[in-house]
Backbone as a ProteinNet text record, in pm:
[ID]
protein_1_A
[PRIMARY]
XXXXXXXXXXXXXXXXXXXXXXXXXXXXXXXXXXXXXXXXXXXXXXXXXXXXXXXXXXXXXXXXXXXXXXXXXXXXXXXXXXXXXXXXXXXXXXXXXXXXXXXXXXXXXXXXXXXXXXXXXXXXXXXXXXXXXXXXXXXXXXXXXXXXXXXXXXXXXXXXXXXXXXXXXXXXXXXXXXXXXXXXXXXXXXXXXXXXXXXXXXX
[TERTIARY]
82	0	85.3	196.4	285.4	344	379.2	431.5	325	202.7	93.9	67.8	80.4	67.2	182.4	302.9	423.8	418.1	366.6	363.3	226.2	146.9	20.7	-79.4	-78.3	-176.2	-302.5	-288.6	-403.2	-385.3	-490.3	-483.3	-577.6	-552.3	-636.5	-744.5	-869.2	-980	-1032.1	-1151.2	-1213.4	-1231.4	-1214.4	-1227.4	-1140.9	-1020.9	-920	-965.2	-1056.3	-1097.7	-996.4	-953.7	-859.3	-933.7	-878.8	-936.9	-836.1	-881.5	-794.5	-789.5	-669.3	-653.8	-650.9	-634.9	-634.1	-732.7	-819	-924.5	-868.4	-759.4	-704.4	-659.3	-600.7	-558.7	-680.8	-784.7	-908	-966.7	-967.2	-1022.5	-941.2	-809.5	-724.4	-753.5	-761.2	-789.3	-931	-1023.8	-1159.7	-1159.8	-1078.2	-1067.9	-1010.8	-906.7	-847.2	-947.9	-1019.5	-1117.3	-1231.4	-1279.3	-1389.7	-1347.6	-1223.1	-1173.4	-1175.6	-1143.1	-1145.3	-1287.4	-1385.2	-1524.9	-1598.3	-1530.5	-1596.3	-1661.9	-1592.6	-1644.9	-1774	-1789.3	-1907.2	-2026.8	-2005.8	-2114.1	-2185	-2315.4	-2391.3	-2386.2	-2418	-2419.8	-2517.7	-2632.8	-2734	-2682.9	-2618.2	-2566.2	-2454.3	-2369.5	-2257.9	-2308.7	-2410.9	-2467.9	-2545.8	-2625.4	-2715.2	-2639.2	-2537.8	-2469.3	-2346.1	-2287.7	-2161.1	-2161.4	-2187.6	-2179.1	-2280	-2386.6	-2494.2	-2467.9	-2358.8	-2332.1	-2204.7	-2216.5	-2104.7	-1987.2	-2016.3	-1908.9	-1817.1	-1864.6	-1784.8	-1707.6	-1724.8	-1663.6	-1511.1	-1446.8	-1300.5	-1248	-1304.4	-1258.2	-1277	-1387	-1411.4	-1313.2	-1278.3	-1177.9	-1042.6	-1009	-885.4	-889.6	-1004	-1020.1	-1004.2	-1059.6	-1047.3	-900.8	-822.6	-680.8	-603.8	-654.2	-588	-624.3	-733.8	-780.8	-675.1	-635.4	-532	-591.9	-722.3	-790.1	-877.7	-865.3	-940.8	-1090.3	-1136.6	-1280.5	-1334.5	-1255.3	-1296.1	-1311	-1209.2	-1207.5	-1321.3	-1340.5	-1446	-1584.1	-1599.4	-1728.1	-1760.5	-1663.6	-1684.8	-1725.3	-1650.3	-1675.8	-1809.9	-1841.2	-1967.1	-2087	-2079	-2188.7	-2199.6	-2086.5	-2087.8	-2159.3	-2145.9	-2212.8	-2364.3	-2414.5	-2557.9	-2606.5	-2510.9	-2546.3	-2525.9	-2406.1	-2372.7	-2259.3	-2280.9	-2180.2	-2048.8	-2060.2	-1939.1	-1855.6	-1922.1	-1851.6	-1788.6	-1861.7	-1808.5	-1677.5	-1676	-1555.9	-1440.4	-1472.7	-1372.6	-1307.8	-1391.5	-1339.5	-1266.6	-1316	-1250.4	-1106.7	-1085	-950.3	-864.6	-927.6	-853.8	-798.3	-863.3	-817.3	-688.9	-626.3	-501.4	-519.8	-418.5	-430.3	-456.7	-403.2	-421.3	-565.8	-649.6	-791.3	-882.3	-829.4	-913.8	-984	-915	-975.9	-1105.9	-1109	-1227.4	-1346.5	-1321	-1433	-1474.2	-1385.4	-1418.6	-1502.4	-1491.5	-1560.3	-1709.4	-1784.8	-1929	-1964.3	-1868	-1900.2	-1954	-1914	-1961.1	-2109.3	-2165.5	-2306.4	-2395.9	-2336.1	-2415.9	-2499.5	-2624.6	-2711	-2694.3	-2578.6	-2547.1	-2491.8	-2485.5	-2437.5	-2286.7	-2236.6	-2092	-2014.8	-2074.7	-2007.3	-1992.6	-2099.7	-2092.5	-1990.4	-1985	-1885.4	-1743.9	-1725.6	-1594.3	-1561.3	-1660.6	-1641.3	-1604.1	-1674.8	-1650	-1511.1	-1472.5	-1339.5	-1231.3	-1257.7	-1162.4	-1151.8	-1263.5	-1262.6	-1184.5	-1194.7	-1110.9	-965.2	-925.6	-796.8	-673.1	-679.7	-561.4	-545	-435.5	-406.1	-515.6	-589.6	-696.8	-809.2	-817.7	-924.5	-884.2	-758.7	-707.8	-780.3	-793.6	-858.2	-998.8	-1074.9	-1211.4	-1214.7	-1121.2	-1117.7	-1076.2	-988.6	-946.5	-1062.5	-1154.5	-1269.6	-1361.4	-1353.9	-1439.4	-1404.9	-1283.6	-1244.6	-1328.1	-1405.9	-1495.4	-1632.4	-1656	-1787.5	-1809.9	-1935.4	-1969.8	-1957.4	-1966.5	-1965	-1820.7	-1784.2	-1648.1	-1613.5	-1712.6	-1686	-1649.3	-1717.2	-1686.3	-1545	-1509.1	-1374.1	-1268.7	-1299.9	-1207	-1188.3	-1298.3	-1290.5	-1211	-1223.6	-1147	-997.7	-961.7	-820.8	-766.5	-847.8	-807.1	-784.8	-875.5	-863.1	-737.6	-707.1	-586.7	-460.7	-461.8	-347	-325.5	-434.5	-425.2	-379.4	-423.5	-380.3	-230.6	-184.2	-41.4	20.4	-58.3	-4.4	37.6	157	214.2	135.2	52.8	-24.3	-128.5	-150.4	-248.2	-188	-57.3	9.8	-45.2	-56.4	-100.3	-241.2	-330.6	-466	-470.2	-388	-383.2	-321	-224.3	-167.1	-272.3	-358.5	-469.5	-564.2	-586.8	-675.8	-618.7	-488.4	-427.6	-476.2	-535.7	-585.3	-738.1	-797.8	-943	-988	-1108.6	-1156.9	-1202.1	-1207	-1246.3	-1123.3	-1111.9	-996.7	-981.4	-1092.4	-1085.1	-1025.8	-1062.6	-1010.6	-861.6	-818.9	-677.2	-595.9	-647.3	-576.6	-563.4	-672.3	-670	-578.4	-578.4	-489.3	-343	-311.8	-174.7	-131.7	-221.4	-190.5	-169.7	-253.5	-241.1	-107.5	-68.2	60.5	175.8	161.4	264.1	276.9	163.4	165.6	230.2	205.5	263.1	414.6	463.2	608.1	679.4	610	668.4	737.1	860.3	938.4	875.8	799.8	740.8	633.2	592.1	488.8	547.2	678.9	741.9	712.3	726.4	704.6	562.3	465.1	326.6	300	362.2	343.7	408.8	523.1	588.6	500.5	437.8	346	227.2	180	65.8	97.9	225.1	263.2	230.4	209.9	175.6	26.2	-49	-194	-220.3	-292.1	-312.3	-420.3	-479.3	-577.6	-524.8
-120.6	0	125.4	121.4	237.7	264.4	156.7	173.7	230	181	231.2	379.2	419.6	561.2	641.8	587.3	656.8	687.1	590.9	608.1	656.4	709.3	776.5	685.7	557.7	465.8	460.7	494.1	508.8	637.6	679.4	796.6	775.2	847.6	838.9	945.4	901	994.2	1030.7	1083.6	1122.8	1001.1	1023.6	918.4	796.6	824.6	720.5	610	641.4	544.4	546.1	426.8	417.9	441.6	530.4	558.2	521.3	453.9	415.5	528.6	558.5	665.3	610.7	480.7	417.8	302.2	296.7	196.7	55.5	34.5	-99.9	-156.6	-72.5	-117.4	-158	-77.4	-107.6	-240.4	-259.5	-381.9	-503.9	-488.2	-602	-644.8	-549.3	-584.6	-638.6	-586.4	-639.8	-784.8	-813.5	-950.3	-1044.5	-1000.9	-1083.8	-1111.8	-1008.9	-1023.2	-1116.5	-1099.5	-1181.1	-1327.2	-1349.7	-1486.2	-1560.5	-1490.5	-1551.7	-1588.8	-1514.8	-1538.3	-1630.2	-1667.9	-1739.5	-1869.8	-1946	-2075.6	-2062	-1949.3	-1929.3	-1876.7	-1836.8	-1782.3	-1893.8	-1895.4	-1991.1	-1948.5	-2040.6	-2006.6	-1893.2	-1898.6	-1794.7	-1658.8	-1654.4	-1527.8	-1474.6	-1562.8	-1520.8	-1459	-1519.7	-1464.7	-1336.7	-1337.9	-1226.2	-1100.9	-1116.1	-1000.8	-954.9	-1044.5	-1009.8	-1029.3	-1149.8	-1176.5	-1096.5	-1056.5	-984.2	-834.4	-785.1	-641.1	-608.6	-517.4	-479.9	-425.9	-353.7	-293.5	-398.3	-522.3	-629.3	-709.6	-679.9	-761.1	-767.1	-652.1	-649.6	-716.9	-685.7	-755.8	-906.9	-951.4	-1095.1	-1159.1	-1088.2	-1139.7	-1151.1	-1050.9	-1057.4	-1174.9	-1193.2	-1303.7	-1437.7	-1449.6	-1573.7	-1605.6	-1501	-1521.2	-1557.6	-1514.5	-1544.1	-1682.6	-1739.5	-1869	-1976.9	-2040.6	-2145	-2284.5	-2294.9	-2424.3	-2432.6	-2541.9	-2559.1	-2551.9	-2610.5	-2609.7	-2468.1	-2380.9	-2241.2	-2174.6	-2191.5	-2127.2	-2177.8	-2308.6	-2365.5	-2324.3	-2313.1	-2268.7	-2127.8	-2039.1	-1901.1	-1893.8	-1964.7	-1957.8	-2022	-2133.6	-2202.3	-2116.1	-2051.1	-1963.9	-1840.5	-1790.2	-1673.4	-1705.3	-1829.4	-1870.2	-1861.9	-1876.6	-1868	-1723.1	-1630.6	-1490	-1405.5	-1416.8	-1329.2	-1393.4	-1411.3	-1476.3	-1398.2	-1265	-1182.3	-1197.5	-1198.8	-1217.6	-1355.9	-1455	-1591.6	-1596.8	-1535.1	-1535.8	-1462.8	-1354.5	-1276.2	-1359.6	-1432	-1514.7	-1637.7	-1693.3	-1809.9	-1776.9	-1655.2	-1614.2	-1569.9	-1551.7	-1502.6	-1615	-1732.4	-1841.6	-1901.1	-1989	-2050.6	-2121.7	-2109.4	-2159.2	-2309.3	-2385	-2529.8	-2572.2	-2480.7	-2511.5	-2456.3	-2376.5	-2301.8	-2388	-2488	-2570.4	-2633.4	-2672.8	-2737.4	-2642.2	-2517.1	-2422.9	-2360.9	-2364.4	-2308.2	-2406.1	-2534.6	-2638.4	-2610.7	-2560.7	-2539.7	-2439.7	-2362.3	-2258.2	-2318.4	-2439.4	-2503	-2536.8	-2541.1	-2575.9	-2453.8	-2335.9	-2216.5	-2182	-2143.7	-2106	-1957.4	-1926.1	-1787.9	-1789.1	-1672.5	-1661.1	-1686.8	-1723.2	-1739.5	-1613	-1497.5	-1373.1	-1363.8	-1398.7	-1392.4	-1493	-1611.9	-1709.6	-1655.7	-1589.7	-1530.3	-1421.7	-1340.5	-1234.5	-1293.4	-1397.3	-1458.1	-1520.8	-1591	-1651.8	-1544.1	-1435.2	-1324	-1261.7	-1258	-1205.2	-1295.3	-1427	-1519.6	-1479.6	-1455.5	-1392.5	-1470.1	-1602.4	-1681.9	-1795	-1868.9	-1976.5	-2081.8	-2096.1	-2195.6	-2165.9	-2042.9	-2004.1	-2019.3	-2049.6	-2052	-2155.2	-2277.5	-2383.4	-2344	-2289.3	-2246.7	-2136.3	-2042.9	-1931.8	-1980.1	-2078.9	-2130.4	-2196.5	-2257.5	-2320.9	-2217.1	-2093.2	-1986.6	-1953.9	-1987.3	-1958.6	-2037	-2133.7	-2209.3	-2142.9	-2036.7	-1971.6	-1898.5	-1890.5	-1825.4	-1673.3	-1616.8	-1471.4	-1420.1	-1339	-1287.1	-1198.2	-1125.1	-1038.5	-1121.5	-1232.8	-1322.2	-1378.3	-1417.8	-1470.3	-1363.2	-1240.9	-1130.5	-1104.4	-1108.8	-1087.6	-1199.5	-1320.4	-1432.2	-1409.8	-1364.3	-1336.9	-1226.7	-1124.8	-1014.5	-1064.3	-1148.2	-1201.9	-1287.6	-1365.7	-1449.6	-1364.9	-1253.7	-1164	-1105	-1070.9	-1013.7	-1117.3	-1242.6	-1348.2	-1373.6	-1375.8	-1385.1	-1521.7	-1627.4	-1762	-1820.6	-1880.3	-1928.6	-2043	-2112	-2222.6	-2174.1	-2044.3	-1989	-1960.4	-1973.4	-1932.5	-2005.6	-2137.9	-2213.5	-2172.4	-2153.4	-2111.1	-1972.8	-1883	-1746.9	-1744.2	-1832.6	-1841.6	-1887.2	-1977.6	-2020.4	-1904.1	-1823.8	-1707.9	-1603.2	-1605.7	-1513.6	-1541	-1657.9	-1694.7	-1681.9	-1620.5	-1602.9	-1520.2	-1545.7	-1471.7	-1330	-1295	-1160.3	-1080.2	-960.2	-875.4	-843.4	-811.2	-774.9	-888.4	-1011.8	-1126.9	-1141.2	-1127	-1138.8	-1030.1	-908.7	-797.9	-819.7	-862.8	-884.5	-1000.1	-1104.6	-1218.8	-1176.4	-1094.5	-1046.1	-962.2	-876.1	-793.8	-880.7	-983.4	-1073.7	-1147.6	-1194.3	-1263.2	-1169.7	-1044.1	-946.3	-930.9	-933.8	-922.7	-1045.9	-1163.2	-1285.3	-1285.5	-1230.1	-1220.2	-1353	-1453.2	-1586.9	-1599.6	-1646.6	-1653.9	-1747	-1846	-1939.9	-1874.7	-1755.3	-1685.8	-1600.7	-1584.7	-1491.7	-1528.6	-1656.5	-1698.8	-1666.9	-1697.1	-1668.7	-1520.5	-1440	-1294.8	-1238	-1293.1	-1247.5	-1278.6	-1394.9	-1430.5	-1334.5	-1296.4	-1206.1	-1069.4	-1032.3	-903.6	-897.3	-1011.8	-1015.8	-998	-987.2	-966.9	-833.7	-838.1	-715.5	-626.1	-667	-581.9	-521.6
0	0	0	74.1	76.4	-61.5	-133.2	-269.1	-362.6	-347.8	-432	-406	-279.5	-245.8	-303.2	-289.9	-335.9	-485	-562.7	-707.9	-757.5	-664.9	-697.4	-769.2	-733.8	-789.5	-703.5	-576.6	-488.4	-409.6	-344.9	-259	-140.4	-33.7	84.3	75.7	78.5	69.4	206.7	211.6	337.5	427.9	555.1	658.7	628.7	575.8	551.5	455.2	364.7	263.1	148.7	105.8	-5.9	-136.8	-219.5	-350.2	-458.7	-561.9	-673	-775.2	-822.6	-920.9	-1063.4	-1077.7	-1210.1	-1209.5	-1308.6	-1312.3	-1318.3	-1393	-1407.3	-1272.6	-1187.4	-1054.9	-973.5	-980.6	-909.3	-958.1	-1090.7	-1147.1	-1105.8	-1098.2	-1059.7	-916.1	-824.3	-685	-669.4	-748.5	-746.5	-794.2	-896.6	-948.9	-843.8	-774.6	-669.1	-557.8	-517.7	-409.2	-450.3	-572.4	-619.2	-634.5	-675.8	-691	-557.9	-450.4	-318.1	-275.7	-325.4	-286.3	-383.7	-491.3	-599.8	-553.4	-472.6	-428.9	-349.1	-279.7	-195.4	-273.7	-399	-480.5	-556.1	-549.9	-629.6	-775.8	-864.9	-1007.4	-1036.1	-969.3	-990	-945.2	-829.1	-777.5	-865.6	-913.4	-998.7	-1128.6	-1186.6	-1309.7	-1282.3	-1177	-1148	-1105.9	-1020.2	-962.2	-1041	-1120.7	-1185	-1336.6	-1383.4	-1526.8	-1606.3	-1542.7	-1610.3	-1623.7	-1567	-1565.9	-1643.7	-1738	-1822.9	-1741.3	-1632	-1552.5	-1489.2	-1480.6	-1421.1	-1525.8	-1653.9	-1758.9	-1746	-1731.4	-1723.1	-1595.4	-1476.9	-1356.8	-1365.2	-1425.7	-1436.6	-1534.6	-1641.6	-1734.6	-1665.6	-1584.3	-1507	-1409.4	-1345.5	-1251.6	-1322.4	-1442.9	-1518.9	-1547.2	-1574.8	-1599.5	-1473.6	-1358.7	-1231.5	-1178.4	-1227.6	-1176.6	-1197.5	-1089.7	-1097.3	-1103.2	-1080.4	-1084.7	-1209.1	-1280.2	-1404.2	-1380.9	-1271.4	-1244	-1227.4	-1165.9	-1150.5	-1286.8	-1370	-1500.7	-1588.9	-1592.6	-1676.8	-1628.2	-1498.6	-1444.1	-1491.9	-1484.8	-1527.7	-1674.4	-1759.1	-1902.5	-1937	-1874.2	-1900.3	-1862.3	-1747.3	-1704.7	-1794	-1838.2	-1927.2	-2057.7	-2105.2	-2228.9	-2215.2	-2093.4	-2068.7	-2059.1	-2042.6	-2021.8	-2146.4	-2205.1	-2318.3	-2399.6	-2528.1	-2611.9	-2617.1	-2622	-2626.7	-2500.9	-2385.8	-2259	-2253.6	-2302.5	-2306.5	-2385.9	-2503.9	-2587	-2518	-2452.1	-2379.9	-2269.1	-2192.2	-2083.4	-2136.5	-2246.9	-2306	-2346	-2390.8	-2428.7	-2312.1	-2195.4	-2078.4	-1991.7	-1994.6	-1909.2	-1965	-1888.4	-1932.5	-2067.2	-2151.6	-2288.8	-2295.1	-2199.5	-2205.7	-2179.8	-2130.9	-2105.8	-2214.4	-2303.5	-2396.6	-2500.5	-2552.6	-2657.9	-2610.2	-2484.4	-2428.4	-2421.8	-2385.7	-2371.6	-2504.5	-2604.1	-2735.1	-2817.2	-2787.7	-2865.7	-2889.5	-2789.3	-2810.8	-2919.5	-2967	-3065	-3194.4	-3224.8	-3348.3	-3341.6	-3220.8	-3204	-3180.3	-3170.1	-3146.1	-3269.8	-3247.4	-3358.1	-3388.3	-3442.2	-3479.9	-3621.6	-3681.4	-3818.9	-3826.2	-3944.4	-3961.8	-3923.9	-3952.5	-3914.3	-3763.2	-3689	-3543.6	-3489.1	-3547.2	-3504	-3526.7	-3639.8	-3669.2	-3568.2	-3536.5	-3437.4	-3300.9	-3260.4	-3129.8	-3123.6	-3228.6	-3231.5	-3232.1	-3301.7	-3299.9	-3162.8	-3089.2	-2952.7	-2859.6	-2879.1	-2801.8	-2818.7	-2942.2	-2971.4	-2933.5	-2932.9	-2899.1	-2999.9	-2988.4	-3082.7	-3085.9	-2978	-2972.7	-3071.3	-3116.1	-3208.4	-3354.8	-3380.9	-3518.5	-3604.6	-3554.2	-3632.9	-3674.4	-3581.8	-3613.3	-3717	-3708	-3803.6	-3942.9	-3949.1	-4079.5	-4153.5	-4080.1	-4145.7	-4209.6	-4163.2	-4214.9	-4360.1	-4403.3	-4540.9	-4642	-4593.5	-4681.4	-4695.1	-4617.7	-4619.5	-4751.2	-4792.5	-4920	-4913.7	-4793.9	-4777.1	-4773.5	-4871.9	-4880.5	-4761.2	-4711.2	-4595.8	-4473.4	-4454	-4342.1	-4358	-4479	-4503.4	-4474.3	-4513.2	-4489.4	-4340.5	-4263.8	-4118.1	-4051.1	-4103.2	-4047	-4068.7	-4187.4	-4216.9	-4126.3	-4105.1	-4017	-3874.3	-3824.7	-3689.3	-3676.1	-3778.1	-3774.7	-3770.9	-3841.5	-3837.3	-3699.7	-3632.1	-3498.2	-3396	-3412.9	-3321.2	-3336.2	-3460.9	-3485.1	-3464.8	-3482.5	-3463.9	-3598.7	-3602.2	-3728	-3790	-3712.5	-3768.8	-3870	-3875.4	-3969.1	-4106.4	-4120.1	-4243.6	-4365.3	-4359.2	-4477.3	-4520.2	-4423.5	-4456.7	-4517.2	-4466.1	-4519.4	-4659	-4684	-4818.2	-4918.4	-4876.7	-4961.9	-4988.4	-4884.6	-4898	-4992.6	-5015.3	-5111.8	-5254	-5274.3	-5407.6	-5416.3	-5314.8	-5312.7	-5433	-5478.7	-5596.1	-5564.4	-5435.3	-5395.5	-5350	-5404.9	-5376.8	-5228.5	-5161.5	-5019.5	-4936.7	-4968.1	-4893.9	-4918.5	-5043.2	-5076	-5005.3	-5004.6	-4940	-4789.3	-4727.2	-4582.7	-4546.9	-4630.5	-4606.6	-4617	-4716.3	-4732.9	-4612.5	-4566.8	-4450.2	-4326.3	-4311.2	-4197	-4199.8	-4316.5	-4329.8	-4295.8	-4332.9	-4297.2	-4147.4	-4077.4	-3931.6	-3867.6	-3927	-3871.9	-3886.3	-3997.3	-4016.4	-4029.4	-4079.9	-4093	-4229	-4229.1	-4352.6	-4456.2	-4411.6	-4506.5	-4593.3	-4557.8	-4634.9	-4746	-4748.3	-4843.2	-4987.3	-5021.2	-5159.5	-5205.6	-5121.1	-5156	-5170.2	-5085.8	-5093.8	-5219.2	-5257.8	-5380.9	-5502.3	-5500.4	-5608.8	-5611.8	-5491.5	-5483.1	-5542.3	-5547.5	-5605.7	-5756.2	-5815.8	-5958.1	-5982.3	-5873.7	-5884.1	-5954.7	-6066.7	-6145.3	-6085.7	-5971.9	-5909.1	-5780.5
[MASK]
+++++++++++++++++++++++++++++++++++++++++++++++++++++++++++++++++++++++++++++++++++++++++++++++++++++++++++++++++++++++++++++++++++++++++++++++++++++++++++++++++++++++++++++++++++++++++++++++++++++++++++

């Protein structure tokens, strides 16, 4: 606390109440506190008091990342899926990577559009979402294919290179451009040959 005061991250308010000067610090301590209380919260209370409120999204994502027990992390993500798909994707990407594939699996069964699935996988934003995003390149909608390429570029995982190289040959210009940009972000040497070929694109 003395260090936090020294570096102006907290301050003492009226009647000796601690006030946070930066929201992220406040959210982190809220996440730590909530994690300690997690076991005592029923599923209904967790959804009703926390998962259902936008103001708790960031602290809960931080808490998901702090969870050291798989059961805690899976519980959070599973309950989030019942509340809000966007929050679910956010938490799925926040938990430890070795648990992510298990919680991402239900996305294939969601009754949402291909665009929404692409958005959710992009929100997960980790290597666990790459396989799902690569399957989107088979979709008929060029805009969806383009968004998938963009998400893969932001994730930055090298396993996406082969799929993005295939997307460089897409019949739609926007998809080819986004795939090329994504490959540039990945910076993988194996993409150089395909990118050099793409330079011959007359469009």
